[in-house]
mmCIF file of C-alpha atoms in Angstrom:
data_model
loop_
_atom_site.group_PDB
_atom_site.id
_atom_site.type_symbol
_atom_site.label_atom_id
_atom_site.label_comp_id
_atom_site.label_asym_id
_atom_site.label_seq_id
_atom_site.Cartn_x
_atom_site.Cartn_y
_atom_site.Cartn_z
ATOM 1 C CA UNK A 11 0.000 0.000 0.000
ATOM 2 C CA UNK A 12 1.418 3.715 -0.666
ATOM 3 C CA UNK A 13 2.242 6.105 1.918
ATOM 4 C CA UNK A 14 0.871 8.896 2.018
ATOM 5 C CA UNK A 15 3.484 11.787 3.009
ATOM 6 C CA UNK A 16 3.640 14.114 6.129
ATOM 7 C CA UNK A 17 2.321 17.315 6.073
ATOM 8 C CA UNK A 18 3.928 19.830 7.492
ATOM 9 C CA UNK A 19 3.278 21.225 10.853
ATOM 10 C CA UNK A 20 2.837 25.024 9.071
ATOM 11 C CA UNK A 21 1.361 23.920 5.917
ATOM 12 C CA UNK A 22 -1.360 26.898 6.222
ATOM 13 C CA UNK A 23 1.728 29.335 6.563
ATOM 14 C CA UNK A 24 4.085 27.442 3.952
ATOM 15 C CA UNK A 25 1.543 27.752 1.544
ATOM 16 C CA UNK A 26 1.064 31.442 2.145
ATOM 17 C CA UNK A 27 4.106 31.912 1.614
ATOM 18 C CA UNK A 28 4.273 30.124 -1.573
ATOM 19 C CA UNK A 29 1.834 31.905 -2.911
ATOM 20 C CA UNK A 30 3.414 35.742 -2.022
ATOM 21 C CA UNK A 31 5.984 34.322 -5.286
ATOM 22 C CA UNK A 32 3.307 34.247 -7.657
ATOM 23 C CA UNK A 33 5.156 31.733 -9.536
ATOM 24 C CA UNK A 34 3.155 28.962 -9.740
ATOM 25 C CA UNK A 35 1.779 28.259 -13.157
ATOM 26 C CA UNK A 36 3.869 30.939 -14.901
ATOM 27 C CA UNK A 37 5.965 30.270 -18.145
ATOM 28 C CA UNK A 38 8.912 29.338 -18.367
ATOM 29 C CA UNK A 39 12.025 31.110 -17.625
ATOM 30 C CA UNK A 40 15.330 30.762 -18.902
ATOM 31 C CA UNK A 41 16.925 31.543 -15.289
ATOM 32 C CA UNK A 42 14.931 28.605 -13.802
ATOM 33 C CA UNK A 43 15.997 26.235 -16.872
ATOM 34 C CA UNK A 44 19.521 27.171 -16.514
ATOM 35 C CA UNK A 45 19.404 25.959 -12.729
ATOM 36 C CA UNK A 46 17.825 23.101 -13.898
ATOM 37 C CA UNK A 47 20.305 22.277 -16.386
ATOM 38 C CA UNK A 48 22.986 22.787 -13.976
ATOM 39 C CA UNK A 49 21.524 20.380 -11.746
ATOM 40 C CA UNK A 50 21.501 17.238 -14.294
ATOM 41 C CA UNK A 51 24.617 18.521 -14.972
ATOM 42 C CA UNK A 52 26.203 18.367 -11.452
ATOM 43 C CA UNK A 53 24.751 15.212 -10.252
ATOM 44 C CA UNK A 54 24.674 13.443 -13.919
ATOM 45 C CA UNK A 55 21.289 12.598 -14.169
ATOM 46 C CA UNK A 56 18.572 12.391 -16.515
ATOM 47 C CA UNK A 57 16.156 14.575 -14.914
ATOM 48 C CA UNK A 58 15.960 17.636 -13.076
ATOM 49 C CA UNK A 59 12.960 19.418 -11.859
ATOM 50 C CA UNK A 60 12.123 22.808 -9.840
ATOM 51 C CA UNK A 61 8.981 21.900 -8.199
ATOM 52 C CA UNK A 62 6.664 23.962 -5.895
ATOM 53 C CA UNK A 63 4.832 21.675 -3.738
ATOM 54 C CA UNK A 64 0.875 23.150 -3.617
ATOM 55 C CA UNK A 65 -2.046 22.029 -1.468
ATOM 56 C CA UNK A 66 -2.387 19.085 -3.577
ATOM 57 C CA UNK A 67 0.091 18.763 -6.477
ATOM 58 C CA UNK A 68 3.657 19.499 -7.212
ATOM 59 C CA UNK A 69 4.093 21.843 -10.135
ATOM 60 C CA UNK A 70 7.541 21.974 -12.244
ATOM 61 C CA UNK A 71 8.529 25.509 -12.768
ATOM 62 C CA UNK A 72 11.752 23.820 -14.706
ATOM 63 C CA UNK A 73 12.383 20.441 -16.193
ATOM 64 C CA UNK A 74 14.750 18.483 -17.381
ATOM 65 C CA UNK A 75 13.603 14.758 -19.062
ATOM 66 C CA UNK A 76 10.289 14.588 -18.107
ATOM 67 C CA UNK A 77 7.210 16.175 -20.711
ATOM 68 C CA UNK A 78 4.647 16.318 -17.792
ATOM 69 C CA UNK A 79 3.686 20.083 -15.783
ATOM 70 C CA UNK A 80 2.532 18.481 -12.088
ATOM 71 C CA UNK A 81 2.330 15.191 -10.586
ATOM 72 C CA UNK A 82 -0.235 14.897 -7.308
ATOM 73 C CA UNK A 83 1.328 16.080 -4.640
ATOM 74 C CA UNK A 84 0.578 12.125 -2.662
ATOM 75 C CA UNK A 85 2.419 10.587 -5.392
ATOM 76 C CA UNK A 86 5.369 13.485 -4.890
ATOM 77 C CA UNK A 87 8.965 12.649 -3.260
ATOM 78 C CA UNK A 88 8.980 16.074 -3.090
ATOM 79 C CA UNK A 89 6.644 16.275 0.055
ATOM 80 C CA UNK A 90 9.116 14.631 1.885
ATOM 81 C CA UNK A 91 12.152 17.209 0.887
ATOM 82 C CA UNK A 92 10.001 19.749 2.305
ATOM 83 C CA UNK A 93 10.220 18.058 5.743
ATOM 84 C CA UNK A 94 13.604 18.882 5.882
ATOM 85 C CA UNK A 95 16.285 21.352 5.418
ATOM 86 C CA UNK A 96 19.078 19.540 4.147
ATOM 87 C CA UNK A 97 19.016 17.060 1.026
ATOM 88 C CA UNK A 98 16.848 14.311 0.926
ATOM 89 C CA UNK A 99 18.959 11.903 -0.899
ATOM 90 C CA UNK A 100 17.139 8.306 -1.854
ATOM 91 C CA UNK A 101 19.504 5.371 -2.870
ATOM 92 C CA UNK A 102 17.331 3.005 -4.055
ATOM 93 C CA UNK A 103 13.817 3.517 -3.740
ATOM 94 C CA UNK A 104 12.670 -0.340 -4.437
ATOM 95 C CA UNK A 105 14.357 -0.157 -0.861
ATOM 96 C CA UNK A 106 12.847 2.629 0.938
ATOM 97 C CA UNK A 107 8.992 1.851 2.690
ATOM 98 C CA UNK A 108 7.936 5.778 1.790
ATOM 99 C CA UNK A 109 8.203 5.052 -1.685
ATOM 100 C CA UNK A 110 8.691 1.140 -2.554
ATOM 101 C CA UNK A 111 4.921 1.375 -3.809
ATOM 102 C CA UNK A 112 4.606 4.601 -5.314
ATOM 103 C CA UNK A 113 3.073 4.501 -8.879
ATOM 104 C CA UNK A 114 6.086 6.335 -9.836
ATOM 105 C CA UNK A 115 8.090 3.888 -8.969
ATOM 106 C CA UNK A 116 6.560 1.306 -9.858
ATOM 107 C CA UNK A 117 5.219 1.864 -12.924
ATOM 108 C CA UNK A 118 6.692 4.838 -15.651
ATOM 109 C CA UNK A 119 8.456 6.181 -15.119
ATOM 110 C CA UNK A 120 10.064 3.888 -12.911
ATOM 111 C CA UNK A 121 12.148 6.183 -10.181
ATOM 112 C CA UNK A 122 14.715 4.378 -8.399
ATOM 113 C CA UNK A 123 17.347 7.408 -7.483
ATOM 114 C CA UNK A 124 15.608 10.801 -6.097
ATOM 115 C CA UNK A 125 17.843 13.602 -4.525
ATOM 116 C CA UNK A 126 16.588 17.067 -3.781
ATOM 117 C CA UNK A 127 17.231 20.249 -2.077
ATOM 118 C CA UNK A 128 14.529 22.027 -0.297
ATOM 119 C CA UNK A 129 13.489 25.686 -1.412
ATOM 120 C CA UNK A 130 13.504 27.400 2.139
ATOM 121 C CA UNK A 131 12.521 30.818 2.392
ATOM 122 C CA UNK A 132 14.426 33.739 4.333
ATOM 123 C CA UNK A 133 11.119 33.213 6.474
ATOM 124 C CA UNK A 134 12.197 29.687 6.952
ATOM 125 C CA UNK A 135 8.806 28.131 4.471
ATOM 126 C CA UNK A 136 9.982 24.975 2.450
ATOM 127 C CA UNK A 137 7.957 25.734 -0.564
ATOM 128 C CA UNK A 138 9.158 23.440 -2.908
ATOM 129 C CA UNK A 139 12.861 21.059 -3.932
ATOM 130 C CA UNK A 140 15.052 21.537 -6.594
ATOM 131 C CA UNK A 141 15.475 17.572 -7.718
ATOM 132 C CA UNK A 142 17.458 15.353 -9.724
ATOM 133 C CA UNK A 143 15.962 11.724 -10.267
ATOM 134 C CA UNK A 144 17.243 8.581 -12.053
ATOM 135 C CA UNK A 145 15.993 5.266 -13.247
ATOM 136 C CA UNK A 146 18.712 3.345 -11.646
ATOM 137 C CA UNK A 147 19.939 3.296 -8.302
ATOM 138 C CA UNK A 148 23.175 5.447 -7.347
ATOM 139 C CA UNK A 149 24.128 7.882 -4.697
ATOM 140 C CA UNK A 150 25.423 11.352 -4.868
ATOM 141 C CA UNK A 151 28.758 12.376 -3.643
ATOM 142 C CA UNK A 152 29.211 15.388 -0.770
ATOM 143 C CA UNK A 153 30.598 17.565 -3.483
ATOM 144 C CA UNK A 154 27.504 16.787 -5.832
ATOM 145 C CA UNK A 155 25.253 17.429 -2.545
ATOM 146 C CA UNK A 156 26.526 20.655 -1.796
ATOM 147 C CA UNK A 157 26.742 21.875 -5.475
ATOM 148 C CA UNK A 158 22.591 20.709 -5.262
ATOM 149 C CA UNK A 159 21.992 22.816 -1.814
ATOM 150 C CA UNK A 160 24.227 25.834 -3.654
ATOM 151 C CA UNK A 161 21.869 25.524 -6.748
ATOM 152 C CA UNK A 162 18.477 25.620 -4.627
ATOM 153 C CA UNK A 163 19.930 28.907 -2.821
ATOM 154 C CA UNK A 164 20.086 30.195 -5.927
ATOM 155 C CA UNK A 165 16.683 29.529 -7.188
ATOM 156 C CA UNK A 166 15.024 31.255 -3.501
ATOM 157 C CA UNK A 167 17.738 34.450 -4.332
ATOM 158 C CA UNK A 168 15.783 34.394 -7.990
ATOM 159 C CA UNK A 169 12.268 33.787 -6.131
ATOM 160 C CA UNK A 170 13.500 36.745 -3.516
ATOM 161 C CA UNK A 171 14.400 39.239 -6.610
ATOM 162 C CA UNK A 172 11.493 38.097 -8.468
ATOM 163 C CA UNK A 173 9.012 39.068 -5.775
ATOM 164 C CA UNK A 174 10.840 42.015 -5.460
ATOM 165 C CA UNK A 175 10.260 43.432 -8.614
ATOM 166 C CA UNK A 176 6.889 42.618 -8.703
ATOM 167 C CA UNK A 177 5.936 44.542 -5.511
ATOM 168 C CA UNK A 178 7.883 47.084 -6.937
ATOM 169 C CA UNK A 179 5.514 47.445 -9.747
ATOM 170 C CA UNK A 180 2.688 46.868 -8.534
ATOM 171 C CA UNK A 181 3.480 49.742 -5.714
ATOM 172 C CA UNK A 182 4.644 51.999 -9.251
ATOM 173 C CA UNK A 183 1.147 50.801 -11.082
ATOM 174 C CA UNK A 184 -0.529 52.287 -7.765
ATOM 175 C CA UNK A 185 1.181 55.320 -7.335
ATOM 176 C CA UNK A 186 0.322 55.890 -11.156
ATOM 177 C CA UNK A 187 -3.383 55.213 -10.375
ATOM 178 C CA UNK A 188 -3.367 57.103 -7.339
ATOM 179 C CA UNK A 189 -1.934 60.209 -9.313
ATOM 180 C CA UNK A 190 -4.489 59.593 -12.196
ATOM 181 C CA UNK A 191 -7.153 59.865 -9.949
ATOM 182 C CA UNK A 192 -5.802 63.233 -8.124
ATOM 183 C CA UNK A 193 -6.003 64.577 -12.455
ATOM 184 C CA UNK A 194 -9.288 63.573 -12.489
ATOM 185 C CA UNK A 195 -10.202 65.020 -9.589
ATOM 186 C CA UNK A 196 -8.521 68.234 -10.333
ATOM 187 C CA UNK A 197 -9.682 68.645 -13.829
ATOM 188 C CA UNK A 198 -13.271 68.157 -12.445
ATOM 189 C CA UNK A 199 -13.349 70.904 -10.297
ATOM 190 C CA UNK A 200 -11.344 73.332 -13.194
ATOM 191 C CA UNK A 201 -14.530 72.187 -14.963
ATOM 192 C CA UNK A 202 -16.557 73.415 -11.833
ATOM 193 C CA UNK A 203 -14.527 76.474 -11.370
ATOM 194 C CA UNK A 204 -14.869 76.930 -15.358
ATOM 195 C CA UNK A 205 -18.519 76.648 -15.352
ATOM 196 C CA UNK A 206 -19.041 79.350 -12.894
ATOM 197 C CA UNK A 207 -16.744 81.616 -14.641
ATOM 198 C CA UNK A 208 -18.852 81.349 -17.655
ATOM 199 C CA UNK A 209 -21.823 81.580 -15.946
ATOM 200 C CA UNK A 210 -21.262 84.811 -14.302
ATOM 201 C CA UNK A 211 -19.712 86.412 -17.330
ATOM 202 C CA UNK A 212 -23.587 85.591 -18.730
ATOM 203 C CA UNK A 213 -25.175 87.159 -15.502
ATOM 204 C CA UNK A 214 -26.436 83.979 -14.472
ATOM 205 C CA UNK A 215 -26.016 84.709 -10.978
ATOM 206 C CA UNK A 216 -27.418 82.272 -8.921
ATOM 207 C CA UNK A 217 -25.903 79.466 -10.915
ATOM 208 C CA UNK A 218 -22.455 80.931 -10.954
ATOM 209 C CA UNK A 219 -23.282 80.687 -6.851
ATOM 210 C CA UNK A 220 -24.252 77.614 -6.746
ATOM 211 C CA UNK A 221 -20.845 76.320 -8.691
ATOM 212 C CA UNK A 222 -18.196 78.360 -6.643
ATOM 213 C CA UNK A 223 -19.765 77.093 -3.700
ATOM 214 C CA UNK A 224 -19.150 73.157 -5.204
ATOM 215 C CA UNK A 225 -15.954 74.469 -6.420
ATOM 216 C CA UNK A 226 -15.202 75.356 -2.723
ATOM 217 C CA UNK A 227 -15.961 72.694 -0.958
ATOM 218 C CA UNK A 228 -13.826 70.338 -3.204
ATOM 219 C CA UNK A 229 -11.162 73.139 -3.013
ATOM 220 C CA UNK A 230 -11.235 75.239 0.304
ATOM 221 C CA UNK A 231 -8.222 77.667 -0.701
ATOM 222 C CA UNK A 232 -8.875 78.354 -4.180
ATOM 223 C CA UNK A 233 -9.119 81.945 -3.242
ATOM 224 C CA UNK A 234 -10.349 83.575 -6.764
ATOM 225 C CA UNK A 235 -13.656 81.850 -6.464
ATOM 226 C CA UNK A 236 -14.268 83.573 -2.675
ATOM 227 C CA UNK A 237 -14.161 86.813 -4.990
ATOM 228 C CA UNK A 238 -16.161 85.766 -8.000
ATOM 229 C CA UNK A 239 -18.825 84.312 -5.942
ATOM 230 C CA UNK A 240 -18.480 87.664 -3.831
ATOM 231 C CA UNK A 241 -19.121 89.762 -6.628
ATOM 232 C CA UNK A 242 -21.914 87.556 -7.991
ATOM 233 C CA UNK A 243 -23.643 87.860 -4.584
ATOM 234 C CA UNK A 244 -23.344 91.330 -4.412
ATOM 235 C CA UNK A 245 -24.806 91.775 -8.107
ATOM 236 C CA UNK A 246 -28.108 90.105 -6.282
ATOM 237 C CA UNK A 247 -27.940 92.670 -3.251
ATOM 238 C CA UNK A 248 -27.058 89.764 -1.106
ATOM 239 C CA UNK A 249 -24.210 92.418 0.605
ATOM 240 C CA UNK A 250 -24.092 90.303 3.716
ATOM 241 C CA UNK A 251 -22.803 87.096 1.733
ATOM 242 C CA UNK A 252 -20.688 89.680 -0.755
ATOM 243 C CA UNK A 253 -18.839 91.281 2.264
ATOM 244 C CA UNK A 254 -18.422 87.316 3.880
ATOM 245 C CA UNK A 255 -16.296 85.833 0.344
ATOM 246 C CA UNK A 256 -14.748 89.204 0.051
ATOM 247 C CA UNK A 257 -13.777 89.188 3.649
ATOM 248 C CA UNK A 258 -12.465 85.694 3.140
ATOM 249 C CA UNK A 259 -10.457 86.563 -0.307
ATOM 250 C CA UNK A 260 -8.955 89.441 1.302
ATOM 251 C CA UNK A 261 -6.952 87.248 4.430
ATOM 252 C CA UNK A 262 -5.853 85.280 1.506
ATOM 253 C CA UNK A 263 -4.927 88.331 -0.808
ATOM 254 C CA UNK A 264 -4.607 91.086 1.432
ATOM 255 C CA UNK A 265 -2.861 93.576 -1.196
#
């Protein structure tokens, strides 16, 4: 019967944190593949993968030999790296219980050697293994381990500058909007200010009023309005609200 793997003890957290990369499901990227590459390279094997373990798959940001995008994550040696912060290195695994059964390994495409480095976070999250796996049974060297753990550092430094730049933009993108929306705003109450201009030029009075006073209250110091609207109340005898804006222009403009 197959195992099903741990859990971890902060999977709610882990996956959080995953999920702050935005990575999963994205194209590929030359910078993953070259890691990737590297890896086969180093340990001499026919397939690499960068895989992010999710709630219930692992997905391959990078591969080398295999055609497939995911596997489930209870079929996944994988979800056993991410127990761990060093290496999980797997001789044989006809001869290891977590993994004698696994459909991977017992049917195609018939895994017998699986090492991989965890992908810990700066926060201390394993959110996924860089992994090199072969259909016969060897061992890695120390040199060939630490060249894998020096690899995987390098893919969370890429992951790290990655999220980076994409909170970066995405703070840019809202300081555009934000400034957008102070244009609008502005040219809305020009078109206020505007309309009451024109207004009063046509001795329409009460209108002009009525729009100084919106133009106001969306812009408390634009001073020339307090004497428009002055003037327009004192062209309907309304002295007592004439002498009020004037009043008010003058503290602004005393000259």
């Amino acid at each position: 019967m197959h195992l099903q793997p741990p859990i971890p003890n902060n999977e709610l957290a882990r996956l959080a944190a995953l999920r702050q990369y935005q990575i999963l499901d994205t194209a590929p990227e030359k910078v993953f593949d070259d890691f990737t590459f590297l890896a086969a390279q180093i340990c001499r094997t026919p397939i690499a993968l960068i895989s992010f373990v999710d709630g219930n798959r692992q997905w391959f940001k990078s591969k080398v030999g295999v055609d497939v995008d995911c596997t489930p994550r209870d079929v996944a040696f994988c979800a056993y790296t991410i127990m761990q912060n060093e290496p999980l290195v797997v001789p044989n695994a006809l001869h290891d219980s977590r993994f004698a059964e696994n459909p991977l390994v017992a049917h195609e495409p018939e895994i017998r050697f699986y090492a991989g480095a965890p992908l810990v976070t700066p926060e201390g999250y394993a959110i996924g293994t860089l992994c090199v796996v072969d259909t016969v049974p060897r061992d890695l060297s120390l040199e060939q381990q630490a060249g894998l753990r020096a690899l995987s550092n390098q893919v969370i430094a890429q992951l790290e500058m990655r999220r980076n730049v994409i909170t970066m933009s995405h703070n840019v993108m809202q300081r555009q909007q934000k400034e957008a929306e102070i244009r609008r705003q502005q040219e809305f109450i020009e078109v206020i200010y505007r309309r009451g201009l024109d207004k009063i030029q046509k001795g329409d009075y009460e209108a002009a009023i009525i729009d100084f006073s919106q133009y106001l209250q969306l812009k408390p110091n634009g001073i020339k309005a307090y004497y428009l609207r002055g003037l327009a109340f004192h062209k309907l005898e309304d002295y007592q609200g004439a002498i009020a804006d004037l009043n008010q222009y003058l503290q602004f403009n005393p000259n």
